mmCIF file of C-alpha atoms in Angstrom:
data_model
loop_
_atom_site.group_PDB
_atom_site.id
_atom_site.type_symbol
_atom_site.label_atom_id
_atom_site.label_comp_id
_atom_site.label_asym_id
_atom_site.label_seq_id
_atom_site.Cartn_x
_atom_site.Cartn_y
_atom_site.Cartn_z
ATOM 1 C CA UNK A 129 26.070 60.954 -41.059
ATOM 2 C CA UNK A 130 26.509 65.078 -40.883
ATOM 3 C CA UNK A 131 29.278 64.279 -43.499
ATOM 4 C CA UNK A 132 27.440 62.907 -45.880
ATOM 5 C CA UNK A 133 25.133 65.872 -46.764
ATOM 6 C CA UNK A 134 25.732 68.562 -49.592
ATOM 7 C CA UNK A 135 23.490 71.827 -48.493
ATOM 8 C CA UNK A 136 19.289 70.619 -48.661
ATOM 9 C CA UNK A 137 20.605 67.588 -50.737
ATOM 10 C CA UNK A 138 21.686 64.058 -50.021
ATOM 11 C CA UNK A 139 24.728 63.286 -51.210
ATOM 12 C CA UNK A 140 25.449 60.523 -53.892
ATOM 13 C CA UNK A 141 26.273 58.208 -51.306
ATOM 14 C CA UNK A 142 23.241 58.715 -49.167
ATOM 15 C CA UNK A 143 21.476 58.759 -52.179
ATOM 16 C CA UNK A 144 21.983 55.390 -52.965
ATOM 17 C CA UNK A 145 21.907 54.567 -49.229
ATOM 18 C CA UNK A 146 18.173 55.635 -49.593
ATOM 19 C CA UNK A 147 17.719 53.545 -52.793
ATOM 20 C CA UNK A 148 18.645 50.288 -51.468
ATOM 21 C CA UNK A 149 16.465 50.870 -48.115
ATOM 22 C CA UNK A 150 13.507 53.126 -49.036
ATOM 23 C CA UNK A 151 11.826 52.218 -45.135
ATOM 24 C CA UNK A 152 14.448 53.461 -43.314
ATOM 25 C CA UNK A 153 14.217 57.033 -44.872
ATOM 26 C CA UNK A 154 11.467 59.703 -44.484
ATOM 27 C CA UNK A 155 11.468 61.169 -47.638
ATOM 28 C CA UNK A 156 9.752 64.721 -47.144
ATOM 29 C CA UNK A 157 12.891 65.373 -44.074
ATOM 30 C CA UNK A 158 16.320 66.503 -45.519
ATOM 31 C CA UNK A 159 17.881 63.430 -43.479
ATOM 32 C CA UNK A 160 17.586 60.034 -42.472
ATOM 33 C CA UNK A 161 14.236 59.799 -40.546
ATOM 34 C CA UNK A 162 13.340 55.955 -38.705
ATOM 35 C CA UNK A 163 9.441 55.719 -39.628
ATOM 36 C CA UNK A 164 8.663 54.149 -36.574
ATOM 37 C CA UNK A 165 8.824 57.091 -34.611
ATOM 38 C CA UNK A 166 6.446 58.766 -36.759
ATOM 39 C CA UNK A 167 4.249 56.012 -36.373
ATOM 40 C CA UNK A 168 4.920 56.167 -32.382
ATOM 41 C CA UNK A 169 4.427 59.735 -32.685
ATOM 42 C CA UNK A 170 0.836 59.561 -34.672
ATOM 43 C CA UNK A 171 -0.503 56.909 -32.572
ATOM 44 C CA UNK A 172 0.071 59.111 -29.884
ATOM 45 C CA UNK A 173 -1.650 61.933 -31.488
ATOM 46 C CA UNK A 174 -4.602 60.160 -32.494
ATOM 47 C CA UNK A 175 -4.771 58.348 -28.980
ATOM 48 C CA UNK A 176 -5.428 61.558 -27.275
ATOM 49 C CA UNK A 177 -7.485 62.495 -29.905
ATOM 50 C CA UNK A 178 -9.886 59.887 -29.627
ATOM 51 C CA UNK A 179 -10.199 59.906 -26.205
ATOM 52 C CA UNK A 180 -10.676 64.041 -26.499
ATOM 53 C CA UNK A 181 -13.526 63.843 -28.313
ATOM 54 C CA UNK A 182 -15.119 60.987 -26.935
ATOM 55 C CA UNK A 183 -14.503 63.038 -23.080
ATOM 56 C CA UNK A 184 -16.168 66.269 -24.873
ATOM 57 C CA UNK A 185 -19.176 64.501 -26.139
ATOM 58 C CA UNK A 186 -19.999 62.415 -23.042
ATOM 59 C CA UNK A 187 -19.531 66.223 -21.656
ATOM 60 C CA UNK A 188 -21.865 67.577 -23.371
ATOM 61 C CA UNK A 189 -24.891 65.360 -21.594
ATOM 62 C CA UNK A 190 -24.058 67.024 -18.350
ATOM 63 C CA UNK A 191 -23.563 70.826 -19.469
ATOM 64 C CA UNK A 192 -26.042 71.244 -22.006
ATOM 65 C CA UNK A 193 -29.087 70.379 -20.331
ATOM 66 C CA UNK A 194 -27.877 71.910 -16.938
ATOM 67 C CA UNK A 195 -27.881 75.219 -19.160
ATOM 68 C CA UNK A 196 -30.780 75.201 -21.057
ATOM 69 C CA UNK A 197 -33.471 72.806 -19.271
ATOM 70 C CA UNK A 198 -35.167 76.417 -17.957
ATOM 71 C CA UNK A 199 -35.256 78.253 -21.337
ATOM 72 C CA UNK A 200 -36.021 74.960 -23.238
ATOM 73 C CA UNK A 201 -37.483 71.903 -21.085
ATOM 74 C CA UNK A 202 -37.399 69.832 -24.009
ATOM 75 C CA UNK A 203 -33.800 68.953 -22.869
ATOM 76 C CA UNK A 204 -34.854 67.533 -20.153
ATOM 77 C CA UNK A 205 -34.487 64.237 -21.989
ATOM 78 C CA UNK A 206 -30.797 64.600 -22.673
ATOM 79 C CA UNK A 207 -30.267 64.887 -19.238
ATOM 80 C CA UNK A 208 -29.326 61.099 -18.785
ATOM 81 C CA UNK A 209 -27.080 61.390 -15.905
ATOM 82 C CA UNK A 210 -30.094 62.960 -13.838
ATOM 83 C CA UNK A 211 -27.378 65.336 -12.158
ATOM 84 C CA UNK A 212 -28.919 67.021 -9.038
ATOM 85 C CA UNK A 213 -28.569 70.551 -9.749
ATOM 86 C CA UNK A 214 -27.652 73.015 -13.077
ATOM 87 C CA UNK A 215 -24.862 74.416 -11.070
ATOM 88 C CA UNK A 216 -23.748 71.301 -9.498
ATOM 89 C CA UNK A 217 -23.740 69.461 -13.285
ATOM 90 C CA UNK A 218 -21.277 72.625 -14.819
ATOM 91 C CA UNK A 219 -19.075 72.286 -11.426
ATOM 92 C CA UNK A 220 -18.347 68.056 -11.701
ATOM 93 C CA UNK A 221 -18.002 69.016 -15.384
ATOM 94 C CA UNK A 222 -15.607 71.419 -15.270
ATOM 95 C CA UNK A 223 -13.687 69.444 -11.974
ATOM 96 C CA UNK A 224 -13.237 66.355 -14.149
ATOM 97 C CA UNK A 225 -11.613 68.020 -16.908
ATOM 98 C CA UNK A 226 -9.464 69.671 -14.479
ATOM 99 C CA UNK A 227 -8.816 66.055 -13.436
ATOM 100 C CA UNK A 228 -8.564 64.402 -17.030
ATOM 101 C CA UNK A 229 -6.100 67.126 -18.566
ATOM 102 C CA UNK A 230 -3.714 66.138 -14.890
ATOM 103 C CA UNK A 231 -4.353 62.202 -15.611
ATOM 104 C CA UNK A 232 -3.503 62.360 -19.501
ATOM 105 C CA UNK A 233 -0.307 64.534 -19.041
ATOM 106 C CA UNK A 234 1.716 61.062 -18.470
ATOM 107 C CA UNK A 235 0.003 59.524 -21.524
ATOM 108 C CA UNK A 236 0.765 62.785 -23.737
ATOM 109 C CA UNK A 237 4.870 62.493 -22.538
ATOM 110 C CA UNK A 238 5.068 58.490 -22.133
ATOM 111 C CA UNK A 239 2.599 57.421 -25.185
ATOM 112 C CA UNK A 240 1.452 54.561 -26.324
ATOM 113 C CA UNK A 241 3.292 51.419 -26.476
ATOM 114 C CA UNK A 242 4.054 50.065 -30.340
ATOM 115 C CA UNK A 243 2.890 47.428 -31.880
ATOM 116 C CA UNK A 244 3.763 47.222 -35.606
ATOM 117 C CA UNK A 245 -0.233 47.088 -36.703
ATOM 118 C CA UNK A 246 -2.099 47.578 -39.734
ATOM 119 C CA UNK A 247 -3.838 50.838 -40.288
ATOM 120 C CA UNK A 248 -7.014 49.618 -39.704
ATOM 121 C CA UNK A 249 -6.228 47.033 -36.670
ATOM 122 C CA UNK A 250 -4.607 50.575 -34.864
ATOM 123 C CA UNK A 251 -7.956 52.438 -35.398
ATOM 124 C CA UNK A 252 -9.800 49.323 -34.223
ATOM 125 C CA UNK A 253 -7.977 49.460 -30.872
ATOM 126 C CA UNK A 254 -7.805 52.717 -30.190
ATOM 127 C CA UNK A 255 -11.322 53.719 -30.651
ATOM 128 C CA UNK A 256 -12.889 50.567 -28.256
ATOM 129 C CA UNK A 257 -9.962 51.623 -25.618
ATOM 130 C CA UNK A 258 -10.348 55.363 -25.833
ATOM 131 C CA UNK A 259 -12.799 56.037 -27.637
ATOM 132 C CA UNK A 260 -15.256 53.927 -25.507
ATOM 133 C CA UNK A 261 -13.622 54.499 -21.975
ATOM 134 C CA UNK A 262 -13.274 58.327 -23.412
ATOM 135 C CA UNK A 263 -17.562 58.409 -23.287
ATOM 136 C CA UNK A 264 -17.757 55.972 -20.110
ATOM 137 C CA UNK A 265 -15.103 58.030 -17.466
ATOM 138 C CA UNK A 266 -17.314 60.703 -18.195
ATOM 139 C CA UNK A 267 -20.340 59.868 -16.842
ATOM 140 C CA UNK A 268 -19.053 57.713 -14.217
ATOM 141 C CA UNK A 269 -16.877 60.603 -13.526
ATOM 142 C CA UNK A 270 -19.056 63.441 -13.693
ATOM 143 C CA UNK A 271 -21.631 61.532 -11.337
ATOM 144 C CA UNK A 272 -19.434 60.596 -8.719
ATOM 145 C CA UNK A 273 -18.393 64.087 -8.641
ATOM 146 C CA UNK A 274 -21.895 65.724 -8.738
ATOM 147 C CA UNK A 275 -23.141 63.078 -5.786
ATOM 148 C CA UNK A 276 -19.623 64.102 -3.630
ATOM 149 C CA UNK A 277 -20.785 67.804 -4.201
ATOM 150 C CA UNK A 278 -24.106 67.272 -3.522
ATOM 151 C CA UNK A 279 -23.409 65.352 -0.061
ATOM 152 C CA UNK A 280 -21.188 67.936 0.898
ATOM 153 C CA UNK A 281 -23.437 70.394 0.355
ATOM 154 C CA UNK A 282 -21.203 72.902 -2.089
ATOM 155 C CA UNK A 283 -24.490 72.564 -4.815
#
């Protein structure tokens, strides 16, 4: 296919190549680009995304309260996890996201497997899988952890 480009340009050939069989050319790449690796390749980015920002917000009920229930007791009602100690909430915090960036590394290099969904079916999916396991590991996470370093005594 290297022969049948002119400079930036497609040649006439792969011009009308591109014609007959719009889908199987990418039309903002200077060559012949499949789409469904894009697609593979932004399912996989909004995957991880999803379950990011569902982990940081479900992180954010063990952290914040552990730092502010002193200065503000008011807080004391976000702390629904009922961790046993400031310092021991910030240490399982910080441990399980040690633990989730080591667990997602395969997910960020294998991906997702494709399905050939609509838009809205693919957003569906992933946010009840990720985005709802990405706020449930969490806590369950974060707990375990905190009631580990509390019976070992390290908070």
């Amino acid at each position: 296919m290297a022969e049948d480009y002119v400079g930036d340009s497609l040649a006439p050939r792969e011009l009308d190549e591109t014609i007959r069989d719009p889908v199987r050319f990418h039309p903002h790449h200077r060559g012949p680009q499949p789409l469904g690796e894009l697609d593979v390749l932004s399912e996989r980015v909004s995957v991880l995304t999803t379950f990011s920002i569902a982990n940081d917000v479900a992180k954010y009920f063990a952290i914040i309260p552990a730092m502010f229930l002193l200065a503000f007791p008011q807080l004391a009602v976000l702390n629904v996890m009922r961790l046993a100690t400031p310092e021991s909430a910030i240490l399982s915090a910080v441990i399980f996201n040690a633990i989730v960036i080591i667990a997602l590394i395969p997910l960020a290099l294998r991906g997702v497997r494709y399905r050939p969904l609509g838009a809205a079916a693919i957003l569906r999916r992933n946010m009840l899988i990720y985005g709802v396991g990405g706020i449930v590991a969490p806590f369950l996470g974060i707990k375990v952890i905190d009631l580990l370093l509390t019976a070992v005594g390290l908070a």
